[in-house]
Tab-separated table of C-alpha atoms and ligand atoms in Angstrom:
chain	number	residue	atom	x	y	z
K	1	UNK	CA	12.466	0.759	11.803
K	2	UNK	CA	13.493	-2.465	12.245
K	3	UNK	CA	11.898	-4.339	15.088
K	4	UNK	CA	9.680	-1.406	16.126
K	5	UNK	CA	6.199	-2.694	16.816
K	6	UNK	CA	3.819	0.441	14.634
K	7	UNK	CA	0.496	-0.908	15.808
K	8	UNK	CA	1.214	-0.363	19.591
K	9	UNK	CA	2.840	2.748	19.136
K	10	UNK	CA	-0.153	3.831	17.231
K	11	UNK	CA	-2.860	2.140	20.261
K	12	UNK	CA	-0.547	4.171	22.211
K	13	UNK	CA	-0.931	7.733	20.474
K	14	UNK	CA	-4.607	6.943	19.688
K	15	UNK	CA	-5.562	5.913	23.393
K	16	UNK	CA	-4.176	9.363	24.582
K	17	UNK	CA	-5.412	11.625	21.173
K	18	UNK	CA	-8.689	10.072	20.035
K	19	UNK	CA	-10.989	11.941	22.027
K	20	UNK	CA	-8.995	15.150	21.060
K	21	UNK	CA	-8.867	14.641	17.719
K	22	UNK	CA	-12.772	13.952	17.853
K	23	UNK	CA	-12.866	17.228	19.465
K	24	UNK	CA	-11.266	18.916	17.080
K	25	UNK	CA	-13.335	17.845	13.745
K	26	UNK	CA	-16.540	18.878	15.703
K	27	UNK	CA	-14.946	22.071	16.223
K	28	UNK	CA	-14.446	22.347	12.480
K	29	UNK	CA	-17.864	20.784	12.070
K	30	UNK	CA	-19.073	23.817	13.795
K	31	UNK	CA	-16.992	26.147	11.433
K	32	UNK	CA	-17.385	25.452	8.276
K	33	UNK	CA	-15.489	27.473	5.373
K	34	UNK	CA	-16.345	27.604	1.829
K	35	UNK	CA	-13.141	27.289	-1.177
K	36	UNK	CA	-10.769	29.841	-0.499
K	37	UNK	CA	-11.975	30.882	2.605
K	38	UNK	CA	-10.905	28.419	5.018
K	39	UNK	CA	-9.354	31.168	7.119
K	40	UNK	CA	-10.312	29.940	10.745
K	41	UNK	CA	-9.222	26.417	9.680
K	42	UNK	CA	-6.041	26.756	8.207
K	43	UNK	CA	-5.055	28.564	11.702
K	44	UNK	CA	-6.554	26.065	13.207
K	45	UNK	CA	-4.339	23.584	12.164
K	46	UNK	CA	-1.491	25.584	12.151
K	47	UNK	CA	-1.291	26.464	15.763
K	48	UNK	CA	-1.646	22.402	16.690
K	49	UNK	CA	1.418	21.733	14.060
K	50	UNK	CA	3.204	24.966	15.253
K	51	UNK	CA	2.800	23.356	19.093
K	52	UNK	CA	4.046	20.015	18.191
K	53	UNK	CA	7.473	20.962	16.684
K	54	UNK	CA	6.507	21.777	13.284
K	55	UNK	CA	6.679	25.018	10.756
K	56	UNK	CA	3.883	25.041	8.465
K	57	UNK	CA	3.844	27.014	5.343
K	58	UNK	CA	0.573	28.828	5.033
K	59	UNK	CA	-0.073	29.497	0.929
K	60	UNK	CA	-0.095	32.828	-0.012
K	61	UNK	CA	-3.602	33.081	-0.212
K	62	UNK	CA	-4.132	32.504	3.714
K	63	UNK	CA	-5.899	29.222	3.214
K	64	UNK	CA	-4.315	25.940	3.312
K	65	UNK	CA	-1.317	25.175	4.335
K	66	UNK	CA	2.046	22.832	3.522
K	67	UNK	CA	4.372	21.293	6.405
K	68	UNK	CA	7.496	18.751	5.895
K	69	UNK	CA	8.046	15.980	8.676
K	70	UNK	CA	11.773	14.971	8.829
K	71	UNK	CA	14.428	15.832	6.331
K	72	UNK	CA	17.431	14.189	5.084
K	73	UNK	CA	18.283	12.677	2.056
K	74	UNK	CA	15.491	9.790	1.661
K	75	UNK	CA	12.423	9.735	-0.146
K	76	UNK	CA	9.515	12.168	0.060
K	77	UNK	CA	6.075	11.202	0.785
K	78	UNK	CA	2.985	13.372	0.526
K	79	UNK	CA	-0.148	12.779	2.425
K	80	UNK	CA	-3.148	15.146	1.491
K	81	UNK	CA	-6.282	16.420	3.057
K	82	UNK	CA	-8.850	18.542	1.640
K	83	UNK	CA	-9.767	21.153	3.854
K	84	UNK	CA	-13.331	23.081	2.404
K	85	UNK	CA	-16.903	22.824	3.206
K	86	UNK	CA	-20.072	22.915	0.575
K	87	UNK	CA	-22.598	25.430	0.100
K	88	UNK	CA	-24.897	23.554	1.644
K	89	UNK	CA	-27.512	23.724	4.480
K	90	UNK	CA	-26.676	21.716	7.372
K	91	UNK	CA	-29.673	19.689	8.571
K	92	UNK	CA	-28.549	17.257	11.405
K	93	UNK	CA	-29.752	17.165	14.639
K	94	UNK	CA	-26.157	16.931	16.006
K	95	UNK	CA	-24.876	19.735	19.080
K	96	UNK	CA	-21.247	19.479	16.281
K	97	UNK	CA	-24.048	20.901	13.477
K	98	UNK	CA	-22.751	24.000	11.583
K	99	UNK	CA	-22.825	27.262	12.828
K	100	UNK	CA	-22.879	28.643	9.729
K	101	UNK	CA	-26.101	29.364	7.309
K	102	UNK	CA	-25.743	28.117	3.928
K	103	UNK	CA	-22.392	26.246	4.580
K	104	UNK	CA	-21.782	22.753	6.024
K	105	UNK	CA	-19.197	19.779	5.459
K	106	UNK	CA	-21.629	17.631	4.089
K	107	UNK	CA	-18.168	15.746	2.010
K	108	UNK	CA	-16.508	14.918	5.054
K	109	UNK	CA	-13.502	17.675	4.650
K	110	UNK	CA	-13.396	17.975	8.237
K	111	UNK	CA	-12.601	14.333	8.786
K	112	UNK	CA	-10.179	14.137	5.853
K	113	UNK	CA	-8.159	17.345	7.926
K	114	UNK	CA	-8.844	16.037	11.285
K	115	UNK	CA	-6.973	12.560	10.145
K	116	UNK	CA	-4.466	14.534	8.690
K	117	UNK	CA	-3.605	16.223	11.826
K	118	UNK	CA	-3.768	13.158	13.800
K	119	UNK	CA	-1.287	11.213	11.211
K	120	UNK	CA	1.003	14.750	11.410
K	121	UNK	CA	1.227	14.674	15.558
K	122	UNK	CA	2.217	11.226	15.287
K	123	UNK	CA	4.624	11.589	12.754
K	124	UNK	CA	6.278	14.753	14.292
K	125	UNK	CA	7.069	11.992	17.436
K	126	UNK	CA	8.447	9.372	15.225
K	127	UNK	CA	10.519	12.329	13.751
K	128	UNK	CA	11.545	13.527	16.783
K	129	UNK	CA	12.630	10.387	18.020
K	130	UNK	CA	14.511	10.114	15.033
K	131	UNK	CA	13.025	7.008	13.555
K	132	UNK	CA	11.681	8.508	10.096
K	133	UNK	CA	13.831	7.640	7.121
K	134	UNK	CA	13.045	10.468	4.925
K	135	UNK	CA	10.225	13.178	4.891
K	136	UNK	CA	6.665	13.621	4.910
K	137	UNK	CA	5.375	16.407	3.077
K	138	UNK	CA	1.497	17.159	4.878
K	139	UNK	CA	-0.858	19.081	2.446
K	140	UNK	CA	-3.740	20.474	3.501
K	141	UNK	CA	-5.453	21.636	0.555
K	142	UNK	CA	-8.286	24.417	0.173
K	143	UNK	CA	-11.241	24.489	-2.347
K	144	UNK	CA	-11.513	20.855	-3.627
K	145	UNK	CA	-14.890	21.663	-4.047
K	146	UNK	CA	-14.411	24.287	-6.579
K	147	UNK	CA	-11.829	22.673	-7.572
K	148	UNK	CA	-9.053	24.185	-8.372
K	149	UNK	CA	-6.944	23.762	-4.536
K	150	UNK	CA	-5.170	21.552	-6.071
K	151	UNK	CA	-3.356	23.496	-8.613
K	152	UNK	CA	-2.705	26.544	-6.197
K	153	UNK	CA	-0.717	23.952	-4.145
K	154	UNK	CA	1.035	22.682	-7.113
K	155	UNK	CA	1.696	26.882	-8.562
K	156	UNK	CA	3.340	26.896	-5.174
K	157	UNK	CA	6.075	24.024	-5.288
K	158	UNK	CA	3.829	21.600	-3.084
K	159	UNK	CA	4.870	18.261	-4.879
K	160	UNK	CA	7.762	19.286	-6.075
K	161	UNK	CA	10.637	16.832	-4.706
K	162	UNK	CA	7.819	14.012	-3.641
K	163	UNK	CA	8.004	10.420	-4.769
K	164	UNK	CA	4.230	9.599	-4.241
K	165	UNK	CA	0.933	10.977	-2.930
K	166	UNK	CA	-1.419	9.460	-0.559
K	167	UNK	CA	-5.308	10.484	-0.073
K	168	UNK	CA	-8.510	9.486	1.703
K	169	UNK	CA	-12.445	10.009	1.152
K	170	UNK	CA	-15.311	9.205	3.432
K	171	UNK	CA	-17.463	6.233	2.038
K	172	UNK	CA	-20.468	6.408	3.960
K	173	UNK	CA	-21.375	3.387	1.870
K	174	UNK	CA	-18.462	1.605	3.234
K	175	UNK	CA	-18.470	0.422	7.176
K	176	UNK	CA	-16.178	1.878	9.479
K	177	UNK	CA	-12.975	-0.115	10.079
K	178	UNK	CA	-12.679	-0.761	5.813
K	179	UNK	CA	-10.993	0.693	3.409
K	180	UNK	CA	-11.941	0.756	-0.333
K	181	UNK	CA	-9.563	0.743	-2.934
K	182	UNK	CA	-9.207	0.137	-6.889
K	183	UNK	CA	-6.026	0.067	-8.990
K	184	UNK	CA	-6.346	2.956	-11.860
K	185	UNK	CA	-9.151	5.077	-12.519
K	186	UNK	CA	-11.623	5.603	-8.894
K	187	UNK	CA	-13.331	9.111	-10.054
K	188	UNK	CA	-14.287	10.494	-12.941
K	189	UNK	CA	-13.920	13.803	-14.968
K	190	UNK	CA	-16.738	16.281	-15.732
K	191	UNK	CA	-16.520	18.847	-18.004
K	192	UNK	CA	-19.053	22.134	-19.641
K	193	UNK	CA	-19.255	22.663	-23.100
K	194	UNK	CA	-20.922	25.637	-24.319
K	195	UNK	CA	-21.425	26.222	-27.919
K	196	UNK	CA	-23.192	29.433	-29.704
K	197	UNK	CA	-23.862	28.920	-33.301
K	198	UNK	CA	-24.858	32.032	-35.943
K	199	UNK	CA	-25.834	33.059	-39.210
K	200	UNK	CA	-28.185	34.849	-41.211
K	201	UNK	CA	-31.864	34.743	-39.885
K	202	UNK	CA	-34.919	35.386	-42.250
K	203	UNK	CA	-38.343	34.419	-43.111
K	204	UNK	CA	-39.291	30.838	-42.590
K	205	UNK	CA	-40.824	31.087	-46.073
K	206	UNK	CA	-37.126	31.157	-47.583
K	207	UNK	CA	-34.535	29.412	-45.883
K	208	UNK	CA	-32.491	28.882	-48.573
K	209	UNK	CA	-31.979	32.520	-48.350
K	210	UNK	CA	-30.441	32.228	-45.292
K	211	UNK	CA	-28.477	29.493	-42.464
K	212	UNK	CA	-31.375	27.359	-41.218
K	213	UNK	CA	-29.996	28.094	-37.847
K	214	UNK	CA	-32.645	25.874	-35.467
K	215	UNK	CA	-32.431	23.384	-38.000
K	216	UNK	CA	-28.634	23.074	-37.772
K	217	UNK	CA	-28.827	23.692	-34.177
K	218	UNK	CA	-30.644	20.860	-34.251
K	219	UNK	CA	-28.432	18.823	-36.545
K	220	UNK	CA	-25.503	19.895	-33.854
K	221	UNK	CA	-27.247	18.324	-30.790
K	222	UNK	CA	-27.976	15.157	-32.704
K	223	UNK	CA	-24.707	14.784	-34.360
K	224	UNK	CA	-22.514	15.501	-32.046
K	225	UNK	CA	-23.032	12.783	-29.253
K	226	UNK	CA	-23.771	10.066	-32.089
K	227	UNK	CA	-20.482	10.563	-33.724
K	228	UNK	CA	-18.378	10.746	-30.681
K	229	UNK	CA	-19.912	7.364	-29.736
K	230	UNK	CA	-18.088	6.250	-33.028
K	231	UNK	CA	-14.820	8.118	-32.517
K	232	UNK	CA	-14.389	7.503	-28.674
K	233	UNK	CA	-13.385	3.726	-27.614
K	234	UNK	CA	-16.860	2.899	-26.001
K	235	UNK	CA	-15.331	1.481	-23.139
K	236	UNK	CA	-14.434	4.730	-22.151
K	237	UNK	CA	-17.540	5.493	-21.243
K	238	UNK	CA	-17.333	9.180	-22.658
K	239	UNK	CA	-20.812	11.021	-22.760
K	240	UNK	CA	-22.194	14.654	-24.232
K	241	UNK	CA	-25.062	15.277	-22.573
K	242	UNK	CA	-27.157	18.991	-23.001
K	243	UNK	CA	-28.756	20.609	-20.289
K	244	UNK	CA	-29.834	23.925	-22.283
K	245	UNK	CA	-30.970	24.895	-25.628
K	246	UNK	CA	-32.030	28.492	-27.012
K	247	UNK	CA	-32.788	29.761	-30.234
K	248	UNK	CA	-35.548	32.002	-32.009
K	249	UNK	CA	-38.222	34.133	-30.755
K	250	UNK	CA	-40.716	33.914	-33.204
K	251	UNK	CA	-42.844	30.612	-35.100
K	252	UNK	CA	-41.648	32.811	-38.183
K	253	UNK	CA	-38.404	33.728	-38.051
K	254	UNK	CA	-35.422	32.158	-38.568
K	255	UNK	CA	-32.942	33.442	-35.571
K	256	UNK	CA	-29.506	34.825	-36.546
K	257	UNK	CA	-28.125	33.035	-33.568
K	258	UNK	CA	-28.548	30.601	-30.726
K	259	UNK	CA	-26.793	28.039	-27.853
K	260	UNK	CA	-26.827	25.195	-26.794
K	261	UNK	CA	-24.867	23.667	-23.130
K	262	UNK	CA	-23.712	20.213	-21.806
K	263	UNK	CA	-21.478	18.136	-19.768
K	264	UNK	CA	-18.806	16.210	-21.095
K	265	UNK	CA	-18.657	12.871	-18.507
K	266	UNK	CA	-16.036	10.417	-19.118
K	267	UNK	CA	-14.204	7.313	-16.942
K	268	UNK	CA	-10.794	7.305	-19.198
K	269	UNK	CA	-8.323	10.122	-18.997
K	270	UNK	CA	-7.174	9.411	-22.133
K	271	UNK	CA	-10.655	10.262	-23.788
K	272	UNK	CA	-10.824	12.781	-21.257
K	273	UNK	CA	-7.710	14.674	-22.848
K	274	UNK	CA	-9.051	13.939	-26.384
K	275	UNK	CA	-12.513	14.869	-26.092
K	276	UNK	CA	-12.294	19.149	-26.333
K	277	UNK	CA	-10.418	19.028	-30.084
K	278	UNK	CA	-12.790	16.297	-31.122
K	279	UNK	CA	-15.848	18.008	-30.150
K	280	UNK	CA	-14.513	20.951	-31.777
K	281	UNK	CA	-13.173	19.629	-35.230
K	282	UNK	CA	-17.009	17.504	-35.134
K	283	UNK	CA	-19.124	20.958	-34.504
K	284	UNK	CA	-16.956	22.423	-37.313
K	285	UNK	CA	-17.618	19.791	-39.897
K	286	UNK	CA	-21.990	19.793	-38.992
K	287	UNK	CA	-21.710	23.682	-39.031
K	288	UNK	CA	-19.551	23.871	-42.277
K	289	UNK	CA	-22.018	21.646	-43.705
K	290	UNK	CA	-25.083	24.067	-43.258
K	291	UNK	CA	-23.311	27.284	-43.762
K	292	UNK	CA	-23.582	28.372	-40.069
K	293	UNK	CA	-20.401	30.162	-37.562
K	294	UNK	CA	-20.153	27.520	-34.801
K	295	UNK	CA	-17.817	28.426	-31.612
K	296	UNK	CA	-17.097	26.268	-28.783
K	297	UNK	CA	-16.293	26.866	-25.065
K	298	UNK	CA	-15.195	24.039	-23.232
K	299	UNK	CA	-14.475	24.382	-19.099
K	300	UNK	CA	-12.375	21.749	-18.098
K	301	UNK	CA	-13.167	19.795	-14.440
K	302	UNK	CA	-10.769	17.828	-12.860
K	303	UNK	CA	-9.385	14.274	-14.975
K	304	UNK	CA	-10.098	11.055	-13.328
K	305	UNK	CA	-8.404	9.883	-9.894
K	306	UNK	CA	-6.105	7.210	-12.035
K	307	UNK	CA	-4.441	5.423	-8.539
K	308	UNK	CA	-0.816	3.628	-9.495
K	309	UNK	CA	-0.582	0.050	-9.003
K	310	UNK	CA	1.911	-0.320	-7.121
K	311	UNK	CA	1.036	2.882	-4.423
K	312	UNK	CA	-2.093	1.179	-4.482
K	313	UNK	CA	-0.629	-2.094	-3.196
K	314	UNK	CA	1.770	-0.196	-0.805
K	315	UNK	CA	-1.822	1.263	0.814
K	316	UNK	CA	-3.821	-1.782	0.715
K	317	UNK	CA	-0.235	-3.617	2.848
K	318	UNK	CA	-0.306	-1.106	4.943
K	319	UNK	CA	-4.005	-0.909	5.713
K	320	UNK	CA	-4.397	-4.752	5.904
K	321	UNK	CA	-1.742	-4.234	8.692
K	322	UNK	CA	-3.655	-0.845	10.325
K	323	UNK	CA	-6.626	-2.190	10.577
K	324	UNK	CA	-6.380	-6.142	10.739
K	325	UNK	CA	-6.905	-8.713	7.662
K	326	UNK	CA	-9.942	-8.417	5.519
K	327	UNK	CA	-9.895	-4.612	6.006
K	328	UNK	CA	-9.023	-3.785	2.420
K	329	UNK	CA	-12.171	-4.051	0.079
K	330	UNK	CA	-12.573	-3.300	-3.769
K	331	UNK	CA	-14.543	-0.592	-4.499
K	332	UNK	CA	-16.186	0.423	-7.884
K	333	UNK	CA	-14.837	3.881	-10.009
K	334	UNK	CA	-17.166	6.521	-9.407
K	335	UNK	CA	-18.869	9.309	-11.098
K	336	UNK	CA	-17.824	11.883	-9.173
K	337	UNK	CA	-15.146	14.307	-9.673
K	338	UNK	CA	-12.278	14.647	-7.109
K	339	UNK	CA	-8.742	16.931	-7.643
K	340	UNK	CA	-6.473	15.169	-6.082
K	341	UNK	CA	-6.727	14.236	-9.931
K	342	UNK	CA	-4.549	16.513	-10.993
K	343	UNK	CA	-1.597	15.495	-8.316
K	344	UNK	CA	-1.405	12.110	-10.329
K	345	UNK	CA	-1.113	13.225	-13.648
K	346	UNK	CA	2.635	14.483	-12.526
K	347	UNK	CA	3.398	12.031	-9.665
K	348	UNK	CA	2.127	8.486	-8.848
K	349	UNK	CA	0.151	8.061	-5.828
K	350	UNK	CA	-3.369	6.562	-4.820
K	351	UNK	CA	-6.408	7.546	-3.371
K	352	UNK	CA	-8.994	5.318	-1.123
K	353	UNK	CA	-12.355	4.868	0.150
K	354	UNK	CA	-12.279	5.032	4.361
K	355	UNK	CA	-16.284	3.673	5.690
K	356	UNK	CA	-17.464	6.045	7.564
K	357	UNK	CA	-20.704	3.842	8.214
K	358	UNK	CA	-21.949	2.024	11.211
K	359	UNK	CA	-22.383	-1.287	10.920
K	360	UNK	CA	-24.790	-0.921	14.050
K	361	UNK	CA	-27.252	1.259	12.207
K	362	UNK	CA	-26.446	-0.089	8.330
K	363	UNK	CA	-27.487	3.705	7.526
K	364	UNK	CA	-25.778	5.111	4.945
K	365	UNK	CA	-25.576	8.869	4.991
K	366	UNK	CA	-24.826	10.059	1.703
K	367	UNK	CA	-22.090	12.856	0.644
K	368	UNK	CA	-23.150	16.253	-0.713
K	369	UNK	CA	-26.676	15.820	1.347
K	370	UNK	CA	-27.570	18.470	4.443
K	371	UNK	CA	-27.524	15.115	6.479
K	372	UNK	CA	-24.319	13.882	6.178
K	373	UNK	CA	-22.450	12.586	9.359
K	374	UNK	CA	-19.642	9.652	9.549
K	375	UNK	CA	-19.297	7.045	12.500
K	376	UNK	CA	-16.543	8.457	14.581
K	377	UNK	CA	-14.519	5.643	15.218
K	378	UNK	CA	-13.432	6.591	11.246
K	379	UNK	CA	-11.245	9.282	12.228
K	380	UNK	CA	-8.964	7.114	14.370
K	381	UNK	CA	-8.794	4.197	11.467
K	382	UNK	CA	-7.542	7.018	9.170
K	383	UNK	CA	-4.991	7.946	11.224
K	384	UNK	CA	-3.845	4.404	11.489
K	385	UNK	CA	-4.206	4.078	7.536
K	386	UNK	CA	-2.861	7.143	6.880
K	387	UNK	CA	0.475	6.953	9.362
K	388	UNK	CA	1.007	3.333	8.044
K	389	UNK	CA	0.950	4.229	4.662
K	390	UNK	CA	3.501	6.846	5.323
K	391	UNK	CA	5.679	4.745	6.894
K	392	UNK	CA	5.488	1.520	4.363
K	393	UNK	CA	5.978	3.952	1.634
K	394	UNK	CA	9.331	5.505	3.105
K	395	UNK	CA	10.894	2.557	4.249
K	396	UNK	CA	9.775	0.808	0.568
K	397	UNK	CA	11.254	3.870	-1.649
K	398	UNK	CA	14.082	3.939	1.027
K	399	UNK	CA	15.647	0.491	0.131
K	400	UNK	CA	14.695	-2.853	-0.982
K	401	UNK	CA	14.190	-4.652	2.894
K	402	UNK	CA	14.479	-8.333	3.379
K	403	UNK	CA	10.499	-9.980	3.609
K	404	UNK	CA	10.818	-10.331	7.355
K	405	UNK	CA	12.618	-6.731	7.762
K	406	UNK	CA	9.144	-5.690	6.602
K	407	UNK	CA	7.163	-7.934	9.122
K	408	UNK	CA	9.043	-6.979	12.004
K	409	UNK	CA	9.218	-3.386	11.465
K	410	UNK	CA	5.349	-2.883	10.463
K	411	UNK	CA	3.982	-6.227	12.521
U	501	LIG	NI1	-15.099	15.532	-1.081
């Protein structure tokens, strides 16, 4: 790599593939697919990696695929787009606006694969000009949304062999031509509890003859999210919220049975991985105590996006170098959910914010919202980040360079 100049082979590739590239996410703009259907798209990117050299592995499902760059005995790097659209009504006034009723990529998906594909033509040319020192594994994931793409990849051998993961996410509150990043937790997990309590009902007039089931019901909702704000490190930020309650039919009557349903929101992944056996051995000690059957059923989300350290300073290098000095910007852990989680609970990687927003208008259009659209200009910086990164991180896990090795090969 030594003495290769990146950034003008990149101006290069860009000046010839931006408007393409453009081209193709309004295509996909046009199509969107919901989790586990991204049929159209996964071919879609298949036939542009099939004509540039490469052999994609399509997962058995038929959406989403896996394709190595280079081979050899160096290190492995993965670099991951999400490739689903939301169940969501599409509301711009755009000619790219979804075709499809009921279905638009209101997160951005279609820029995260469109960046993806740019960073894998430009790879496959490094690669065929022999200048990659190892291998980049490209994912292109299905249903993020659901989630769950991220385990099918991983039930199929898609990080096995890599050193470290790489990811992006539109920021629409970041400006185009910035990157946000944090070190450790960026997301956040989300999980459902459910929890049906019973006993035996009777007349109001003598509950001692019975389990005061709304009464402990009530004594459940209560005591649960007070004492896990005693047994949880607070900085954790762990939270029990309910959404639904039911019990009883009658002023009357005591019900035999009722249920009550929450969220479980939390910023730590270590509280995150203790919260289902504390909830449970807490809803077992209030139920004991007023003779009622409680049973819990707790539906894990995704864990927090915890970025490494160090993969996080191997992005910000190479993004200060993409994109120019002052490019990198801190950005604040989020509430959201995001599976890419579950990649970094068995490898070390990051994830980062891309803007998406133009500084010319200073409008920020939010994810998840029918109006969602991104400043173009994004999809090209992402390719720069993303290629970059890929490089830095080979050529780091490759061998220790000399400081200026480093400059002159990346300046
Ligand atoms: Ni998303």
């Amino acid at each position: 790599m030594q003495g290769r100049e990146l950034r003008g082979e990149l101006d290069a590739f860009l000046a010839e593939t931006e408007q393409d590239l453009v081209a193709f996410r309004r295509d996909l703009h046009m199509h969107p697919e919901l989790a586990f259907a991204e049929y159209r798209t996964t071919q879609r990117i298949a036939e542009r990696l099939v004509a540039a050299g490469l052999t994609p592995t399509v997962l058995p499902r038929g959406t989403g695929l896996i394709c190595d760059v280079g081979s050899g005995d160096g290190p492995t790097i993965a670099l991951r787009a999400d490739i689903d659209a939301l169940p969501l009504q599409d509301e711009k006034d755009a000619p790219y606006r979804s075709t499809v009723p009921g279905a638009c990529h209101a997160c951005g998906h279609d820029v995260h694969t469109t960046i993806l594909l740019g960073t894998s033509l430009f790879l496959a040319q490094q690669a065929a000009a022999g200048l990659l020192p190892g291998r980049v594994r490209l994912i292109f994931q299905p249903a993020e949304e659901l989630p769950g793409g991220a385990l099918e990849v991983m039930a199929h051998g898609g990080i096995s062999g890599v050193d470290r993961i790489f990811g992006l996410h539109c920021d629409p509150r970041v400006d185009v031509g910035q990157l946000g990043l944090k070190s450790g937790p960026i997301t956040s997990a989300c999980d459902r509890v459910v929890i049906r309590v019973s006993g035996p009902g009777g007349h109001t007039a003598r509950p001692h003859l019975t389990a005061d089931l709304v009464f402990a019901l009530a004594k459940v909702l209560t005591e649960l999210p007070a004492a896990l704000s005693r047994r949880i490190d607070p900085r954790s930020s762990l939270s029990l919220v309910w959404g639904r309650v039911e019990a009883g039919t009658a002023a009357n009557a005591i019900p035999d049975d009722g249920v009550a349903e929450g969220t479980v929101r939390c910023l730590d992944e270590d509280a995150w991985h203790a919260a289902p056996d504390l909830i449970k051995a807490l809803l077992e000690s209030v139920a004991s105590a007023y003779g009622i059957e409680a049973t819990m059923e707790y539906t894990r989300g995704v864990p927090p996006v915890v970025n490494d350290e160090d993969c996080v300073q191997m992005l910000g290098e190479a993004a200060e170098r993409a994109l120019g000095a002052g490019a990198v910007v801190p950005t604040p852990q989020s509430l959201g959910g995001e599976d890419f989680a579950w990649y970094l609970e068995s490898i070390p990687g990051a994830f980062a914010r891309l803007g998406t927003r133009s500084p010319e208008t200073g409008v920020t259009y939010d994810i998840h919202q029918g109006t969602f659209d991104i400043d173009e200009r994004a999809i090209a910086m992402g390719v720069r980040v993303m290629a970059t990164t890929a490089l830095t991180a080979l050529f780091e896990s490759s061998h220790v360079p000399a400081a200026d090795e480093i400059t002159s090969a990346l300046a």
